Coordinates of C-alpha atoms and ligand atoms in Angstrom, one line a residue:
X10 CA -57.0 -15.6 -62.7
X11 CA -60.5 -15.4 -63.2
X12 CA -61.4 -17.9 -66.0
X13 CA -65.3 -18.1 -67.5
X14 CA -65.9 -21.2 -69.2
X15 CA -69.4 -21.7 -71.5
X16 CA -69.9 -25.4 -72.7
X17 CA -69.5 -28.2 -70.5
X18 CA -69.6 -31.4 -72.4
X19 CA -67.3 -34.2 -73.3
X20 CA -64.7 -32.2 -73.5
X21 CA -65.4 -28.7 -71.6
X22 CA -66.2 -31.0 -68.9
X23 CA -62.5 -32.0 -68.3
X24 CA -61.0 -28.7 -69.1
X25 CA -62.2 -27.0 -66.4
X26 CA -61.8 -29.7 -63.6
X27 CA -57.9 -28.4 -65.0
X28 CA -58.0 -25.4 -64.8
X29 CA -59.1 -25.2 -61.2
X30 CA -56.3 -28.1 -60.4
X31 CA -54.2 -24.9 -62.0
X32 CA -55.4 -22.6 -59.2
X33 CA -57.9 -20.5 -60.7
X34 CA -61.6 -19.5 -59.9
X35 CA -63.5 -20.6 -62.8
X36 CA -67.4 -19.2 -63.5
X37 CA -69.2 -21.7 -65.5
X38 CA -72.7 -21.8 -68.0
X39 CA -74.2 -24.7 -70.0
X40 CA -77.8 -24.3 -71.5
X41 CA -78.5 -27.9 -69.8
X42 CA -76.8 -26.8 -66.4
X43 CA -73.9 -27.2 -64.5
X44 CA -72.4 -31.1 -63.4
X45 CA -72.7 -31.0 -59.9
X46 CA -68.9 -32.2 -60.1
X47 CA -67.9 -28.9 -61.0
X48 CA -69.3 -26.9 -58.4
X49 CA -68.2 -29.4 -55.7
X50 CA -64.6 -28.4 -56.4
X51 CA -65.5 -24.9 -56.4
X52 CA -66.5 -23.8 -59.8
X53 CA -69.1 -20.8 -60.0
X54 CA -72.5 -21.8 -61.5
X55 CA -73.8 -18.7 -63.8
X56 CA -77.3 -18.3 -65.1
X57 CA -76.0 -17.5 -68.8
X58 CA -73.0 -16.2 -70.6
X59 CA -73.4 -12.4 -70.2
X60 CA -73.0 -12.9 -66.1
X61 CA -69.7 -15.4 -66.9
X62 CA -68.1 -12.7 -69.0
X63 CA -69.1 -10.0 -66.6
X64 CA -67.1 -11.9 -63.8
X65 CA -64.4 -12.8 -65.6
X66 CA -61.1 -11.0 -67.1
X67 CA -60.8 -14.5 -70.2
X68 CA -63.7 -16.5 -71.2
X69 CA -63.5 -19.7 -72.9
X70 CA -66.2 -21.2 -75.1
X71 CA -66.3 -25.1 -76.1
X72 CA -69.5 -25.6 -77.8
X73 CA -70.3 -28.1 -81.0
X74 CA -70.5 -26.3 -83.9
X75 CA -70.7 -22.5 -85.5
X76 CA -74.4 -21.7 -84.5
X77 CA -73.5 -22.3 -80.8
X78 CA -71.0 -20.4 -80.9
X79 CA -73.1 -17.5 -82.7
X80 CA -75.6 -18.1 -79.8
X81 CA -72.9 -18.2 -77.1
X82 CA -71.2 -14.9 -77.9
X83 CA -74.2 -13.0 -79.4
X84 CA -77.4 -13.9 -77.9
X85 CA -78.9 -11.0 -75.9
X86 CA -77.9 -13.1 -72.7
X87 CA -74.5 -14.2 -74.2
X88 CA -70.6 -13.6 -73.7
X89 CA -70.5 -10.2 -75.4
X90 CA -73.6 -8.3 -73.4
X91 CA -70.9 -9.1 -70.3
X92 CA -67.7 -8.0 -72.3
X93 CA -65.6 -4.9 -71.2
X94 CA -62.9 -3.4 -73.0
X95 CA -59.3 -5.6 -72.4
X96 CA -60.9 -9.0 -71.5
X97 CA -59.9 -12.0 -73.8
X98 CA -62.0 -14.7 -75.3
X99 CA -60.7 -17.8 -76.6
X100 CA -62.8 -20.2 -79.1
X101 CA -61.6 -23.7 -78.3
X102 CA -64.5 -25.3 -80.5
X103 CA -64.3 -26.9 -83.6
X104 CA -65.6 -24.5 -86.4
X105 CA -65.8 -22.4 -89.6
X106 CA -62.9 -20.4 -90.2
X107 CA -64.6 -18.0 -92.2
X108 CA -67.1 -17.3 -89.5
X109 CA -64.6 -17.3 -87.0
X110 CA -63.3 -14.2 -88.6
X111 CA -66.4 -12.5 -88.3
X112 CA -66.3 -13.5 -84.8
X113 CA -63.2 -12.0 -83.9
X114 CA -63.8 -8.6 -85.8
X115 CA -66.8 -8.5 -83.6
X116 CA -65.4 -8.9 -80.5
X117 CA -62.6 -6.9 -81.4
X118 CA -64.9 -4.0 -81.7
X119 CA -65.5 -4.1 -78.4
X120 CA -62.1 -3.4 -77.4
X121 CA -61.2 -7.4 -76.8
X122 CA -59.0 -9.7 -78.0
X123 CA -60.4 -13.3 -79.7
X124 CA -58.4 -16.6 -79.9
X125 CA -59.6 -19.4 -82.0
X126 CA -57.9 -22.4 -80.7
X127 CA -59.5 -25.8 -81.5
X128 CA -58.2 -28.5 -80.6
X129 CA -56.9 -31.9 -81.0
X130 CA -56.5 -35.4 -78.3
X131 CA -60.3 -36.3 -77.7
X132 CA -62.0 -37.0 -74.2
X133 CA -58.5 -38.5 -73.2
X134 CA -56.4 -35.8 -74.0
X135 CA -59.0 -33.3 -72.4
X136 CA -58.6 -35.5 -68.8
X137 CA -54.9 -36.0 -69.5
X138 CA -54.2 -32.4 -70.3
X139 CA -52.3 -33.6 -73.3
X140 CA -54.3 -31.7 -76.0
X141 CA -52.6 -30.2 -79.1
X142 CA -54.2 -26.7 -79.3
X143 CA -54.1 -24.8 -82.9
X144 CA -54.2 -21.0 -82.3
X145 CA -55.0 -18.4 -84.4
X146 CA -54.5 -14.6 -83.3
X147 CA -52.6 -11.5 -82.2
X148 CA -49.6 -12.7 -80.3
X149 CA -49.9 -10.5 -77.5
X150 CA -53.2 -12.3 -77.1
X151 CA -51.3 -15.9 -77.2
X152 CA -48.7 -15.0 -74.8
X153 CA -51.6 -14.1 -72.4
X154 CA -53.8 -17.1 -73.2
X155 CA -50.4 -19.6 -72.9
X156 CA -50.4 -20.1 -68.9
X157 CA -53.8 -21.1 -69.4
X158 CA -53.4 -23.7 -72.5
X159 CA -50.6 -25.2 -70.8
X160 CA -53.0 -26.7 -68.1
X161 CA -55.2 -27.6 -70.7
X162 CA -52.2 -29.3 -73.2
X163 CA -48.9 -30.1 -74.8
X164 CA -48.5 -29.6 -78.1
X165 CA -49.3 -25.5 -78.5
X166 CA -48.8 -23.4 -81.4
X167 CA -50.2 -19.8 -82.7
X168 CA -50.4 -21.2 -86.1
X169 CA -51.4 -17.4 -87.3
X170 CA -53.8 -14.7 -87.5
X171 CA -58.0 -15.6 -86.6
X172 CA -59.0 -18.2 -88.6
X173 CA -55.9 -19.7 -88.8
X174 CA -56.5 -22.3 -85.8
X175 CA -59.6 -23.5 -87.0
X176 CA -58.2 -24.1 -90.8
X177 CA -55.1 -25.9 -89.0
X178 CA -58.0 -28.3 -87.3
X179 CA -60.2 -28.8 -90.3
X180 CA -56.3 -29.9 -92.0
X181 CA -56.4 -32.1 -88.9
X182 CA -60.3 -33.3 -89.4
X183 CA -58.8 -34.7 -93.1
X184 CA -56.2 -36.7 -91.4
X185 CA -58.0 -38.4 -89.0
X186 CA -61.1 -39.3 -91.2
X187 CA -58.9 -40.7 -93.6
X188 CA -56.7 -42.5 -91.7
X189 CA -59.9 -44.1 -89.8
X190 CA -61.5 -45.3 -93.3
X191 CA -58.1 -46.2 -94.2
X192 CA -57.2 -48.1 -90.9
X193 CA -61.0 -50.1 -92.0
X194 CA -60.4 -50.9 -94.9
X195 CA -57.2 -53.1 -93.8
X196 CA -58.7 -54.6 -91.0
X197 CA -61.3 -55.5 -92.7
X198 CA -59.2 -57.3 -95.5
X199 CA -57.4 -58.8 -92.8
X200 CA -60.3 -60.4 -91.3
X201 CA -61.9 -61.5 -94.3
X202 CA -58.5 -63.1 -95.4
X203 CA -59.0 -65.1 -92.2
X204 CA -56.0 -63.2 -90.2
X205 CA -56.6 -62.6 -86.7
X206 CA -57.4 -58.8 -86.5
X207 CA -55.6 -58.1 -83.5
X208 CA -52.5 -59.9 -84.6
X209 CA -52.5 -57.8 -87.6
X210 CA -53.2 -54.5 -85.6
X211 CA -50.3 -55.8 -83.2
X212 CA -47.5 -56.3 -86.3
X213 CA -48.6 -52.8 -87.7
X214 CA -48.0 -51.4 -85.0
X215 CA -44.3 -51.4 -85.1
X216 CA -44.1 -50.6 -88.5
X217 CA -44.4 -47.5 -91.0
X218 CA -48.2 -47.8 -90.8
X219 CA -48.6 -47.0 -87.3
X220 CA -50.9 -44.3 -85.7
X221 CA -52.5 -43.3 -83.5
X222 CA -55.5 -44.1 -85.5
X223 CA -54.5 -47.7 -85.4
X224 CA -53.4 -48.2 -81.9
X225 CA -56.6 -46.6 -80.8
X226 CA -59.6 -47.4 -83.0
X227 CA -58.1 -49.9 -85.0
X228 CA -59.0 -51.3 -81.5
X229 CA -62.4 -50.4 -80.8
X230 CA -62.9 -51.8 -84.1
X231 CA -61.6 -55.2 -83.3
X232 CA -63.8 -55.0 -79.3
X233 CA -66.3 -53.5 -81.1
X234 CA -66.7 -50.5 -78.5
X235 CA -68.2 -47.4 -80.3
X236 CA -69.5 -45.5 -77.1
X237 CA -68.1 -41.3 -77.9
X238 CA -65.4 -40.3 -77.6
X239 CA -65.9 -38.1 -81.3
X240 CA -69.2 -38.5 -82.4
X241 CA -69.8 -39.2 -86.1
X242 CA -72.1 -35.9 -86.6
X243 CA -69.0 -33.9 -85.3
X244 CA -67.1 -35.6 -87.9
X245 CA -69.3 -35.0 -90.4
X246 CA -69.7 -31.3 -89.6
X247 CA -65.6 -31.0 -89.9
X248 CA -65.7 -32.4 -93.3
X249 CA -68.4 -30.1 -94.2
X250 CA -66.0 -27.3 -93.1
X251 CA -63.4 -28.8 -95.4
X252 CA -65.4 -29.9 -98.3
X253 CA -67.1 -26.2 -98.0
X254 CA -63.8 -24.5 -97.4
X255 CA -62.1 -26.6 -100.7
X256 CA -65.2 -25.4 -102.9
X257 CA -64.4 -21.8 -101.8
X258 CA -60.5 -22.2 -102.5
X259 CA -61.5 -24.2 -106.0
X260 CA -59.6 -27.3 -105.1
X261 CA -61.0 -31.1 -104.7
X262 CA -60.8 -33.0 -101.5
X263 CA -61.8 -36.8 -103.5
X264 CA -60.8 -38.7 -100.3
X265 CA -62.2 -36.2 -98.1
X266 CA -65.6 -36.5 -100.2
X267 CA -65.9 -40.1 -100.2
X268 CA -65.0 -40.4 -96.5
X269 CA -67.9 -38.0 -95.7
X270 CA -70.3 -40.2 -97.8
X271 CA -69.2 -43.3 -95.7
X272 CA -70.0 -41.4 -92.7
X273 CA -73.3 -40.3 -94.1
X274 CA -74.2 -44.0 -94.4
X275 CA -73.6 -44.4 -91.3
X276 CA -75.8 -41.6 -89.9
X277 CA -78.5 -42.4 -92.3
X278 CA -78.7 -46.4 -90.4
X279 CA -79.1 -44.0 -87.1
X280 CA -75.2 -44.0 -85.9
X281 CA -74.5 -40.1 -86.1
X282 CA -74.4 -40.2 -81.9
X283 CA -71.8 -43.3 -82.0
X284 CA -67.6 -43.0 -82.3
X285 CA -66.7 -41.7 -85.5
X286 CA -64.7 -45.4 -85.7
X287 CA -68.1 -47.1 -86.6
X288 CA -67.0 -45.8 -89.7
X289 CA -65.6 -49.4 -90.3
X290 CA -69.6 -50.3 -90.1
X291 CA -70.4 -48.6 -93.7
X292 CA -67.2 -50.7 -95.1
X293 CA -68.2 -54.1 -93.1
X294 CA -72.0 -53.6 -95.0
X295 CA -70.4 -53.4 -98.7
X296 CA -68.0 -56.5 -97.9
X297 CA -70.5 -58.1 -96.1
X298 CA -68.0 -59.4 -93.5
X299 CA -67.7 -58.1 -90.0
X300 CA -63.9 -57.4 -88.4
X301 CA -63.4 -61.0 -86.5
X302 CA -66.4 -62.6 -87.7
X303 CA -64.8 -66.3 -89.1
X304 CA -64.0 -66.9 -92.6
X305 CA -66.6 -68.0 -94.5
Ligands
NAD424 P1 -70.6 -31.9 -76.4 O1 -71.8 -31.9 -77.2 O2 -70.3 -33.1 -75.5 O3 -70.6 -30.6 -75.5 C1 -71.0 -29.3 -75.9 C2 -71.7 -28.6 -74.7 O4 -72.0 -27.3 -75.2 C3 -73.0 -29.3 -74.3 O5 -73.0 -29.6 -72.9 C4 -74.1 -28.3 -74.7 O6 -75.2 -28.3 -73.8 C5 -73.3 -27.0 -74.6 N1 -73.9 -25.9 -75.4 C6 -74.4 -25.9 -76.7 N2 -74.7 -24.7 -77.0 C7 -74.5 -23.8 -76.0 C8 -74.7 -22.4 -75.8 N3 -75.2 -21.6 -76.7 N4 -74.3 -21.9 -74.6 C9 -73.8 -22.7 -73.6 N5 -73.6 -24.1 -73.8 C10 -74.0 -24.6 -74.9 O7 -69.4 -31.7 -77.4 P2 -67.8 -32.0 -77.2 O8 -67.5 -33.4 -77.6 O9 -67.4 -31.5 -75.8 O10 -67.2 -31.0 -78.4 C11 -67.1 -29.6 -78.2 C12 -66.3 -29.1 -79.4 O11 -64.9 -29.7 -79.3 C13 -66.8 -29.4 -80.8 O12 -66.6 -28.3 -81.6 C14 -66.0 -30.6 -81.2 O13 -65.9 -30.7 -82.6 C15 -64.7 -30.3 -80.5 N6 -63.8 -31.5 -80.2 C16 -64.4 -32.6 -79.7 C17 -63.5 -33.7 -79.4 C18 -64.1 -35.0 -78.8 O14 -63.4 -36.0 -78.8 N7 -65.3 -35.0 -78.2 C19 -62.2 -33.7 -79.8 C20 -61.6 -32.5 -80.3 C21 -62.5 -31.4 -80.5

């Protein structure tokens, strides 16, 4: 198949180095160019979106937040100038659900079908093709895309109609944040106590508190390795989604609230580029203690 593919970052990057071990011809665009990477195994370097949707017959976007994907899609060089009646695209950023309605009806008008489907595994699960992949649209539409998201990862489901995928991964989004803040608040009690961190990660690990969370960024926590992986300003726009999307639906998200201020803090002492596990930095400033600094 002929597969366009706009957004070639952390975790675009990967995805399409995939799909092309999948067999297909892939017709790339990124507003800062094309890795070199890429084209070496054959991908096609485009000058903007319009030309990767001309060339194409599905077009996949993975861009950071809402406004790029505007941009991507509707810009007078973007995705739709290139559309023609029966091509597919497929949203696999992170973004608003209410916009990504908008989106769809959009595209739908001209004579296309539109997948959100964000998804869930980081920069890992992007090399590892192990992604989970929330989808939201007509089923015809999933059936088509499936081939395709089966390179990409495991755990697939149309969760629903458009929007539906993006709400599943701001539900996700809650999760994780919380779990992080909740996975640095014991460490950090541990350590303070004067356990050995990674002892206490270890015993947890086979127990009813494990994760994910924990087996992962409980230990960059302890080495102290905060590099991206998830970026805290991607975190913070996800929780914005949810703390937005709970206002609209007349709920409150407490957890979700205060979990958004911790990563504020963090931004605000310049760490809105670093992992979204320097949360645990925010925490280690209130307690004053650092995870495996001695007791004091
Ligand atoms: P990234 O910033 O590394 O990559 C995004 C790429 O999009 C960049 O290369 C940028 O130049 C490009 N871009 C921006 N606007 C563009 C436009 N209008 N046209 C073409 N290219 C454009 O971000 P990422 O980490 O790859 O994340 C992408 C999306 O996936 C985000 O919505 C994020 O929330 C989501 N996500 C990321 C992770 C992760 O661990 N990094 C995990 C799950 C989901």
């Amino acid at each position: 198949m002929k597969i366009g593919f706009v957004g070639l970052g952390i975790m675009g990057r990967p995805m399409v180095v995939n799909l092309i071990n999948g067999g297909h011809e892939l017709h790339v665009y990124d507003v800062v160019g094309v890795p070199s990477d890429l084209t070496a195994m054959g991908a096609v370097a485009e000058p903007d979106g319009k030309s990767v949707a001309a060339a194409t017959d599905v077009v996949i976007v993975m861009v950071p937040d809402t406004p790029h994907v505007e941009a991507a899609l509707f810009d007078a060089a973007g995705i739709a100038a290139g559309l023609s009646a029966g091509k597919l695209v497929i949203d696999m950023s992170s973004i608003s659900p209410i916009a990504t309605k908008e989106f769809a009806s959009r595209v739908n008008a001209l004579g296309c079908d539109y997948l959100d489907a964000p998804v869930s595994g980081g920069e890992v699960g992007a090399q590892q093709a192990t992604l989970t992949i929330m989808v939201g649209g007509p089923e015809a539409a999933f059936a088509r895309a499936k081939p395709l998201f089966e390179l990409m990862g495991k755990n697939i489901t149309l969760v629903g109609g458009n929007g539906d995928g993006q709400t599943c991964k701001v539900a996700n989004q809650i999760i994780v944040a919380l779990t992080i803040e909740a996975v640095g608040e014991a460490l950090l009690f541990a350590s303070k106590a004067g356990a050995d961190p990674e002892k206490v990660r270890g015993a947890l690990m086979g127990g009813f508190a494990s994760s994910r969370i924990l087996e992962l960024h409980g230990k960059r926590m302890i080495d102290r390795n905060f590099e991206p992986g998830f970026r805290i300003e991607l975190h913070q726009k996800d929780l914005s989604l949810a703390l937005a999307g709970a206002r609209a639906l007349g709920i409150s998200l407490p957890n979700t609230a205060t979990t958004q201020e911790l990563f504020n803090a963090c931004a605000a002492r310049g760490g809105s580029k670093k992992d979204h596990s320097s949360l645990v930095q925010a925490l280690e400033l209130m307690a004053d203690h650092q995870i495996g600094q001695p007791k004091t």
